[in-house]
Amino acid sequence: MSEMLTNINWYPGHMTKTRRMIETDLKLVDAVCEVVDARIPISSRNPDIAALCGQKPRMVVLNRIDMADPAGTKAWTEYFRREGAFVLQTDCKNRKGISQFAPAAQTLLRDKLRAYREKGQTGRALKLMVVGIPNVGKSTLINQVAGRKGAKAENRPGVTRGKQWIGVDAGLLLLDTPGILWPKFEDPEVGMHLAYTGAIKDDVLDTEELAARLMELLWKKYPDAVRARYKIEDPETEDGYGLLCAAGKKRGFLISGGEVNIERMARVLLEEYRSCKIGRFTLEDPPVQGEEV
Ligand code: G4P
């Protein structure tokens, strides 16, 4: 699974280089803004983020809330807050939550601001950087927060670049290129969850297996929505392939001999899940109180 996991060809050398670059950038900033996908807040996180950031104040941005279950987003927000993180909910597609970025950064860094004031450094800007795994919405967030169209940040780790700062608000600067981190790709479930959301390209995965597993998960978590969309009433089985087959039959996806065209149904399920036609779903639940993600 590991080689399938991202459009970046991560290998130990890359990871070391990326880690060093982020460590260098971290020295320049007062706080870190970690972007995660609200649909899969566990799988879209970097496993080493806490160690990388050390004592730096951190803000968790739950992005793509337009695609996630609002109840899930609320539960995750509460979870991260309980863990002591500062949380911002955003939908970068529709600019929701963007205006909260600067006030959130100022609140996150209020002690620093107070210290600056006490030293008479009232004009001194706060500096932040955005980090996250590929495709989580980092560039879109930076562009929206900065109010620019902007080119997409280079999605290759280890690319040499000059440091540029974007003025966000009076007294707030953002590093214009995000820190690109790797997912926890040794965990096969993380790989599947990233694949469901489309963060990994389909052509390297077995579409039928992926769709069958997604179907099983959706059936467990959101049975009413799946029932309504695919007109599956009382399925003979709750196994993913069986459910895919039942859905395909209802859609009339048949091949010669009357068998269901599972492959077609698999592609349809993935497309309809990714475009939120079945509903807005959060695939991962926050761990029980006190447990680390
Ligand atoms: P990255 O820098 O972390 O790699 O991610 P990037 O900003 O390039 O975003 C990846 C894709 O996710 C983009 O779509 C972007 O528009 C979309 N996206 C980012 N934030 C949100 C959000 O909050 N909601 C939704 N629905 N989508 C979001 P794309 O298909 O690659 O490009 P395009 O459709 O914008 O042209």
CSV table of C-alpha atoms and ligand atoms in Angstrom, one decimal:
chain,number,residue,atom,x,y,z
A,1,MET,CA,0.0,0.0,0.0
A,2,SER,CA,2.8,2.4,0.9
A,3,GLU,CA,3.8,3.2,-2.7
A,4,MET,CA,0.2,4.0,-3.6
A,5,LEU,CA,-0.3,6.5,-0.9
A,6,THR,CA,0.5,9.8,-2.4
A,7,ASN,CA,1.2,11.5,-5.7
A,8,ILE,CA,4.5,12.4,-4.1
A,9,ASN,CA,7.1,9.8,-4.3
A,10,TRP,CA,8.0,9.8,-0.6
A,11,TYR,CA,11.1,7.9,0.3
A,12,PRO,CA,13.3,8.2,3.4
A,13,GLY,CA,15.6,10.7,1.7
A,14,HIS,CA,12.7,12.9,0.8
A,15,MET,CA,11.2,12.7,4.2
A,16,THR,CA,14.5,13.7,5.9
A,17,LYS,CA,14.8,16.6,3.5
A,18,THR,CA,11.3,17.8,4.0
A,19,ARG,CA,11.6,17.4,7.7
A,20,ARG,CA,14.7,19.6,7.7
A,21,MET,CA,13.0,22.2,5.5
A,22,ILE,CA,10.1,22.4,7.8
A,23,GLU,CA,12.4,22.6,10.8
A,24,THR,CA,14.2,25.5,9.2
A,25,ASP,CA,10.9,27.3,8.4
A,26,LEU,CA,9.6,26.7,11.9
A,27,LYS,CA,12.4,28.8,13.3
A,28,LEU,CA,11.0,31.7,11.3
A,29,VAL,CA,7.4,31.5,12.5
A,30,ASP,CA,5.5,32.1,15.8
A,31,ALA,CA,2.8,29.5,15.1
A,32,VAL,CA,1.9,26.6,12.9
A,33,CYS,CA,-1.4,26.1,11.1
A,34,GLU,CA,-2.1,22.4,10.5
A,35,VAL,CA,-4.7,21.7,7.8
A,36,VAL,CA,-6.6,18.5,8.0
A,37,ASP,CA,-9.5,17.1,6.0
A,38,ALA,CA,-12.6,17.2,8.2
A,39,ARG,CA,-13.9,14.0,6.6
A,40,ILE,CA,-10.8,12.0,7.8
A,41,PRO,CA,-9.1,14.0,10.5
A,42,ILE,CA,-7.0,11.0,11.6
A,43,SER,CA,-5.8,9.8,8.2
A,44,SER,CA,-5.1,13.3,6.9
A,45,ARG,CA,-2.7,14.1,9.7
A,46,ASN,CA,1.0,13.7,9.7
A,47,PRO,CA,2.1,11.2,12.4
A,48,ASP,CA,5.1,13.3,13.5
A,49,ILE,CA,3.4,16.7,13.6
A,50,ALA,CA,3.6,17.0,17.4
A,51,ALA,CA,7.3,16.1,17.5
A,52,LEU,CA,8.1,18.4,14.5
A,53,CYS,CA,6.3,21.4,16.0
A,54,GLY,CA,7.5,21.0,19.5
A,55,GLN,CA,6.3,23.8,21.7
A,56,LYS,CA,5.2,26.1,18.8
A,57,PRO,CA,1.6,27.2,19.2
A,58,ARG,CA,-0.6,25.3,16.8
A,59,MET,CA,-3.9,25.9,15.1
A,60,VAL,CA,-5.8,22.9,13.6
A,61,VAL,CA,-7.8,23.9,10.5
A,62,LEU,CA,-10.6,21.4,9.8
A,63,ASN,CA,-11.0,22.0,6.1
A,64,ARG,CA,-13.6,20.8,3.6
A,65,ILE,CA,-16.4,21.1,6.2
A,66,ASP,CA,-18.7,21.5,3.2
A,67,MET,CA,-18.1,17.8,2.5
A,68,ALA,CA,-18.1,16.5,6.1
A,69,ASP,CA,-21.0,15.6,8.4
A,70,PRO,CA,-21.7,18.7,10.5
A,71,ALA,CA,-22.1,16.5,13.6
A,72,GLY,CA,-18.7,14.9,12.9
A,73,THR,CA,-17.1,18.4,12.5
A,74,LYS,CA,-18.6,19.4,15.8
A,75,ALA,CA,-17.3,16.3,17.5
A,76,TRP,CA,-13.8,16.7,16.1
A,77,THR,CA,-13.7,20.4,17.0
A,78,GLU,CA,-14.6,19.5,20.6
A,79,TYR,CA,-12.0,16.7,20.6
A,80,PHE,CA,-9.1,18.9,19.3
A,81,ARG,CA,-10.2,21.7,21.8
A,82,ARG,CA,-10.2,19.2,24.7
A,83,GLU,CA,-6.6,18.3,23.6
A,84,GLY,CA,-5.7,22.0,24.0
A,85,ALA,CA,-5.5,22.9,20.2
A,86,PHE,CA,-7.0,26.0,18.7
A,87,VAL,CA,-9.5,24.9,16.0
A,88,LEU,CA,-10.7,26.7,12.9
A,89,GLN,CA,-13.4,25.2,10.7
A,90,THR,CA,-13.1,26.1,7.0
A,91,ASP,CA,-14.7,25.5,3.6
A,92,CYS,CA,-12.1,27.0,1.3
A,93,LYS,CA,-14.3,26.3,-1.7
A,94,ASN,CA,-16.9,28.7,-0.5
A,95,ARG,CA,-14.6,31.0,1.6
A,96,LYS,CA,-16.3,29.9,4.8
A,97,GLY,CA,-14.3,30.5,8.0
A,98,ILE,CA,-11.6,32.4,6.2
A,99,SER,CA,-12.3,35.7,7.9
A,100,GLN,CA,-11.8,33.9,11.2
A,101,PHE,CA,-8.2,33.1,10.4
A,102,ALA,CA,-6.5,36.4,11.5
A,103,PRO,CA,-8.6,36.7,14.7
A,104,ALA,CA,-7.8,33.1,15.5
A,105,ALA,CA,-4.1,33.6,15.0
A,106,GLN,CA,-4.2,36.7,17.2
A,107,THR,CA,-5.9,34.8,19.9
A,108,LEU,CA,-3.6,31.8,19.6
A,109,LEU,CA,-0.6,34.2,20.0
A,110,ARG,CA,-2.1,36.6,22.5
A,111,ASP,CA,0.8,36.0,25.0
A,112,LYS,CA,3.3,36.9,22.3
A,113,LEU,CA,1.3,40.0,21.3
A,114,ARG,CA,1.2,41.1,25.0
A,115,ALA,CA,4.9,40.5,25.3
A,116,TYR,CA,5.5,42.6,22.2
A,117,ARG,CA,3.3,45.4,23.6
A,118,GLU,CA,5.2,45.3,26.9
A,119,LYS,CA,8.5,45.7,25.0
A,120,GLY,CA,7.1,48.6,23.0
A,121,GLN,CA,7.2,46.5,19.8
A,122,THR,CA,3.7,47.3,18.8
A,123,GLY,CA,4.2,47.1,15.0
A,124,ARG,CA,5.9,43.7,15.1
A,125,ALA,CA,4.1,41.2,13.0
A,126,LEU,CA,3.1,37.7,14.0
A,127,LYS,CA,4.4,35.0,11.6
A,128,LEU,CA,2.6,31.8,10.7
A,129,MET,CA,3.1,28.9,8.3
A,130,VAL,CA,0.7,26.4,6.9
A,131,VAL,CA,1.5,22.7,6.9
A,132,GLY,CA,-0.3,19.5,5.9
A,133,ILE,CA,-0.3,16.4,3.7
A,134,PRO,CA,-0.8,16.8,-0.1
A,135,ASN,CA,-4.3,17.7,-1.4
A,136,VAL,CA,-5.7,18.8,1.9
A,137,GLY,CA,-6.3,22.3,0.8
A,138,LYS,CA,-3.1,24.1,2.0
A,139,SER,CA,-2.6,26.3,-1.1
A,140,THR,CA,-6.3,27.1,-1.4
A,141,LEU,CA,-6.3,28.2,2.3
A,142,ILE,CA,-3.2,30.4,1.8
A,143,ASN,CA,-4.6,32.0,-1.3
A,144,GLN,CA,-8.0,32.6,0.3
A,145,VAL,CA,-6.5,34.0,3.5
A,146,ALA,CA,-4.2,36.2,1.5
A,147,GLY,CA,-7.0,37.2,-0.8
A,148,ARG,CA,-5.2,36.3,-4.0
A,149,LYS,CA,-5.7,33.9,-6.9
A,150,GLY,CA,-2.2,32.7,-6.8
A,151,ALA,CA,-0.5,29.7,-8.3
A,152,LYS,CA,-0.6,26.3,-6.6
A,153,ALA,CA,2.3,25.7,-4.4
A,154,GLU,CA,4.9,23.2,-5.6
A,155,ASN,CA,3.7,19.8,-4.6
A,156,ARG,CA,7.1,18.3,-4.4
A,157,PRO,CA,9.0,18.0,-1.2
A,158,GLY,CA,12.6,19.3,-1.1
A,159,VAL,CA,12.1,22.0,-3.7
A,160,THR,CA,14.4,24.9,-3.0
A,161,ARG,CA,12.6,28.2,-2.7
A,162,GLY,CA,13.1,31.6,-1.4
A,163,LYS,CA,11.1,32.7,1.6
A,164,GLN,CA,8.2,35.0,0.9
A,165,TRP,CA,5.7,36.5,3.2
A,166,ILE,CA,2.2,37.5,2.6
A,167,GLY,CA,0.5,40.2,4.6
A,168,VAL,CA,-2.8,38.8,5.8
A,169,ASP,CA,-3.9,41.5,8.2
A,170,ALA,CA,-2.4,44.4,10.1
A,171,GLY,CA,0.3,42.6,12.0
A,172,LEU,CA,0.0,39.1,10.5
A,173,LEU,CA,2.3,37.5,8.0
A,174,LEU,CA,1.9,34.1,6.4
A,175,LEU,CA,4.7,32.1,4.7
A,176,ASP,CA,3.6,31.9,1.1
A,177,THR,CA,4.5,28.3,0.5
A,178,PRO,CA,3.1,25.5,2.7
A,179,GLY,CA,5.1,22.8,4.5
A,180,ILE,CA,4.1,19.5,2.8
A,181,LEU,CA,4.0,16.6,5.1
A,182,TRP,CA,3.6,12.9,4.6
A,183,PRO,CA,0.6,10.8,5.8
A,184,LYS,CA,1.0,7.8,8.1
A,185,PHE,CA,1.5,5.5,5.1
A,186,GLU,CA,2.5,2.4,7.1
A,187,ASP,CA,-1.1,2.1,8.2
A,188,PRO,CA,-3.3,0.4,5.6
A,189,GLU,CA,-6.5,1.9,6.9
A,190,VAL,CA,-5.1,5.4,6.5
A,191,GLY,CA,-4.3,4.5,2.9
A,192,MET,CA,-7.9,3.3,2.3
A,193,HIS,CA,-9.4,6.4,3.8
A,194,LEU,CA,-7.2,8.7,1.8
A,195,ALA,CA,-8.1,6.7,-1.3
A,196,TYR,CA,-11.9,7.0,-0.6
A,197,THR,CA,-11.6,10.7,-0.6
A,198,GLY,CA,-9.6,10.8,-3.8
A,199,ALA,CA,-6.3,11.9,-2.2
A,200,ILE,CA,-4.7,8.9,-3.9
A,201,LYS,CA,-5.1,8.3,-7.6
A,202,ASP,CA,-7.6,5.6,-8.5
A,203,ASP,CA,-5.5,4.0,-11.2
A,204,VAL,CA,-3.1,2.5,-8.7
A,205,LEU,CA,-5.8,0.9,-6.7
A,206,ASP,CA,-8.3,-2.0,-7.1
A,207,THR,CA,-11.4,0.0,-7.7
A,208,GLU,CA,-13.8,-2.8,-6.8
A,209,GLU,CA,-12.1,-3.6,-3.5
A,210,LEU,CA,-11.9,0.1,-2.6
A,211,ALA,CA,-15.6,0.7,-3.4
A,212,ALA,CA,-16.6,-2.5,-1.5
A,213,ARG,CA,-14.8,-1.4,1.6
A,214,LEU,CA,-16.2,2.1,1.3
A,215,MET,CA,-19.7,0.7,0.9
A,216,GLU,CA,-19.3,-1.4,4.0
A,217,LEU,CA,-18.1,1.6,6.0
A,218,LEU,CA,-20.9,3.9,4.8
A,219,TRP,CA,-23.4,1.2,5.5
A,220,LYS,CA,-22.2,1.0,9.1
A,221,LYS,CA,-22.0,4.7,9.7
A,222,TYR,CA,-24.7,6.1,7.5
A,223,PRO,CA,-27.2,3.3,6.6
A,224,ASP,CA,-30.2,5.5,6.0
A,225,ALA,CA,-28.4,7.7,3.4
A,226,VAL,CA,-27.1,4.6,1.6
A,227,ARG,CA,-30.5,3.0,1.6
A,228,ALA,CA,-32.1,6.1,0.3
A,229,ARG,CA,-29.6,6.6,-2.5
A,230,TYR,CA,-29.3,3.0,-3.7
A,231,LYS,CA,-32.8,1.8,-2.8
A,232,ILE,CA,-31.3,-1.1,-0.8
A,233,GLU,CA,-34.0,-2.2,1.6
A,234,ASP,CA,-33.2,-5.4,3.3
A,235,PRO,CA,-29.9,-6.6,1.9
A,236,GLU,CA,-29.1,-10.3,2.1
A,237,THR,CA,-25.7,-9.4,3.3
A,238,GLU,CA,-23.9,-6.5,4.9
A,239,ASP,CA,-20.7,-7.4,3.1
A,240,GLY,CA,-19.4,-4.6,0.9
A,241,TYR,CA,-19.4,-6.7,-2.3
A,242,GLY,CA,-22.9,-7.9,-1.6
A,243,LEU,CA,-24.1,-4.3,-1.0
A,244,LEU,CA,-22.4,-3.1,-4.2
A,245,CYS,CA,-24.1,-5.9,-6.0
A,246,ALA,CA,-27.5,-5.0,-4.6
A,247,ALA,CA,-27.0,-1.3,-5.5
A,248,GLY,CA,-25.8,-2.2,-9.1
A,249,LYS,CA,-28.9,-4.4,-9.6
A,250,LYS,CA,-31.2,-1.6,-8.6
A,251,ARG,CA,-29.4,0.8,-11.0
A,252,GLY,CA,-29.7,-1.8,-13.7
A,253,PHE,CA,-26.0,-2.1,-14.2
A,254,LEU,CA,-26.1,-5.6,-15.8
A,255,ILE,CA,-23.7,-7.5,-18.1
A,256,SER,CA,-24.6,-10.3,-20.5
A,257,GLY,CA,-26.1,-13.3,-18.6
A,258,GLY,CA,-27.8,-10.9,-16.2
A,259,GLU,CA,-24.9,-10.5,-13.8
A,260,VAL,CA,-24.3,-7.2,-12.1
A,261,ASN,CA,-21.5,-5.0,-13.5
A,262,ILE,CA,-19.7,-4.5,-10.2
A,263,GLU,CA,-16.9,-2.6,-11.7
A,264,ARG,CA,-19.3,0.1,-13.1
A,265,MET,CA,-21.1,0.3,-9.7
A,266,ALA,CA,-17.8,0.6,-7.9
A,267,ARG,CA,-16.8,3.6,-10.1
A,268,VAL,CA,-20.3,5.2,-9.6
A,269,LEU,CA,-20.1,4.7,-5.8
A,270,LEU,CA,-16.7,6.3,-5.5
A,271,GLU,CA,-17.7,9.2,-7.8
A,272,GLU,CA,-21.0,9.8,-5.9
A,273,TYR,CA,-19.2,9.6,-2.5
A,274,ARG,CA,-16.6,12.1,-3.6
A,275,SER,CA,-19.1,14.5,-5.0
A,276,CYS,CA,-21.2,14.2,-1.8
A,277,LYS,CA,-24.2,13.0,-3.8
A,278,ILE,CA,-25.0,10.4,-1.1
A,279,GLY,CA,-24.5,12.9,1.6
A,280,ARG,CA,-21.9,14.7,3.7
A,281,PHE,CA,-20.0,12.1,5.7
A,282,THR,CA,-17.2,12.0,8.3
A,283,LEU,CA,-15.5,8.6,8.0
A,284,GLU,CA,-13.6,8.8,11.3
A,285,ASP,CA,-14.7,9.3,14.8
A,286,PRO,CA,-12.7,11.1,17.5
A,287,PRO,CA,-11.0,8.8,19.9
A,288,VAL,CA,-12.5,8.4,23.3
A,289,GLN,CA,-11.6,11.2,25.7
A,290,GLY,CA,-7.9,11.3,26.7
A,291,GLU,CA,-6.7,9.1,23.9
A,292,GLU,CA,-4.2,10.5,21.4
A,293,VAL,CA,-4.8,10.5,17.7
B,1,G4P,P1,-2.8,21.2,-1.3
B,1,G4P,O1,-2.1,22.6,-1.5
B,1,G4P,O2,-2.9,20.9,0.2
B,1,G4P,O3,-2.1,20.2,-2.0
B,1,G4P,O4,-4.3,21.3,-1.8
B,1,G4P,P2,-5.0,22.4,-2.7
B,1,G4P,O5,-5.1,23.7,-2.0
B,1,G4P,O6,-4.4,22.3,-4.1
B,1,G4P,O7,-6.5,21.7,-2.8
B,1,G4P,C1,-6.7,20.4,-3.4
B,1,G4P,C2,-8.1,20.4,-4.0
B,1,G4P,O8,-9.1,20.6,-2.9
B,1,G4P,C3,-8.4,21.6,-4.9
B,1,G4P,O9,-9.3,21.1,-5.9
B,1,G4P,C4,-9.2,22.6,-4.0
B,1,G4P,O10,-10.1,23.4,-4.8
B,1,G4P,C5,-10.0,21.6,-3.2
B,1,G4P,N1,-10.4,22.2,-1.9
B,1,G4P,C6,-9.6,22.9,-1.0
B,1,G4P,N2,-10.3,23.2,0.1
B,1,G4P,C7,-11.6,22.8,-0.1
B,1,G4P,C8,-12.8,22.9,0.7
B,1,G4P,O11,-12.8,23.4,1.8
B,1,G4P,N3,-13.9,22.3,0.1
B,1,G4P,C9,-13.9,21.7,-1.1
B,1,G4P,N4,-15.0,21.1,-1.5
B,1,G4P,N5,-12.8,21.6,-1.8
B,1,G4P,C10,-11.6,22.2,-1.4
B,1,G4P,P3,-8.9,20.7,-7.3
B,1,G4P,O12,-9.9,19.8,-7.9
B,1,G4P,O13,-7.5,20.2,-7.3
B,1,G4P,O14,-8.8,22.0,-8.1
B,1,G4P,P4,-10.0,23.0,-8.4
B,1,G4P,O15,-11.3,22.2,-8.4
B,1,G4P,O16,-10.0,24.0,-7.3
B,1,G4P,O17,-9.6,23.6,-9.7
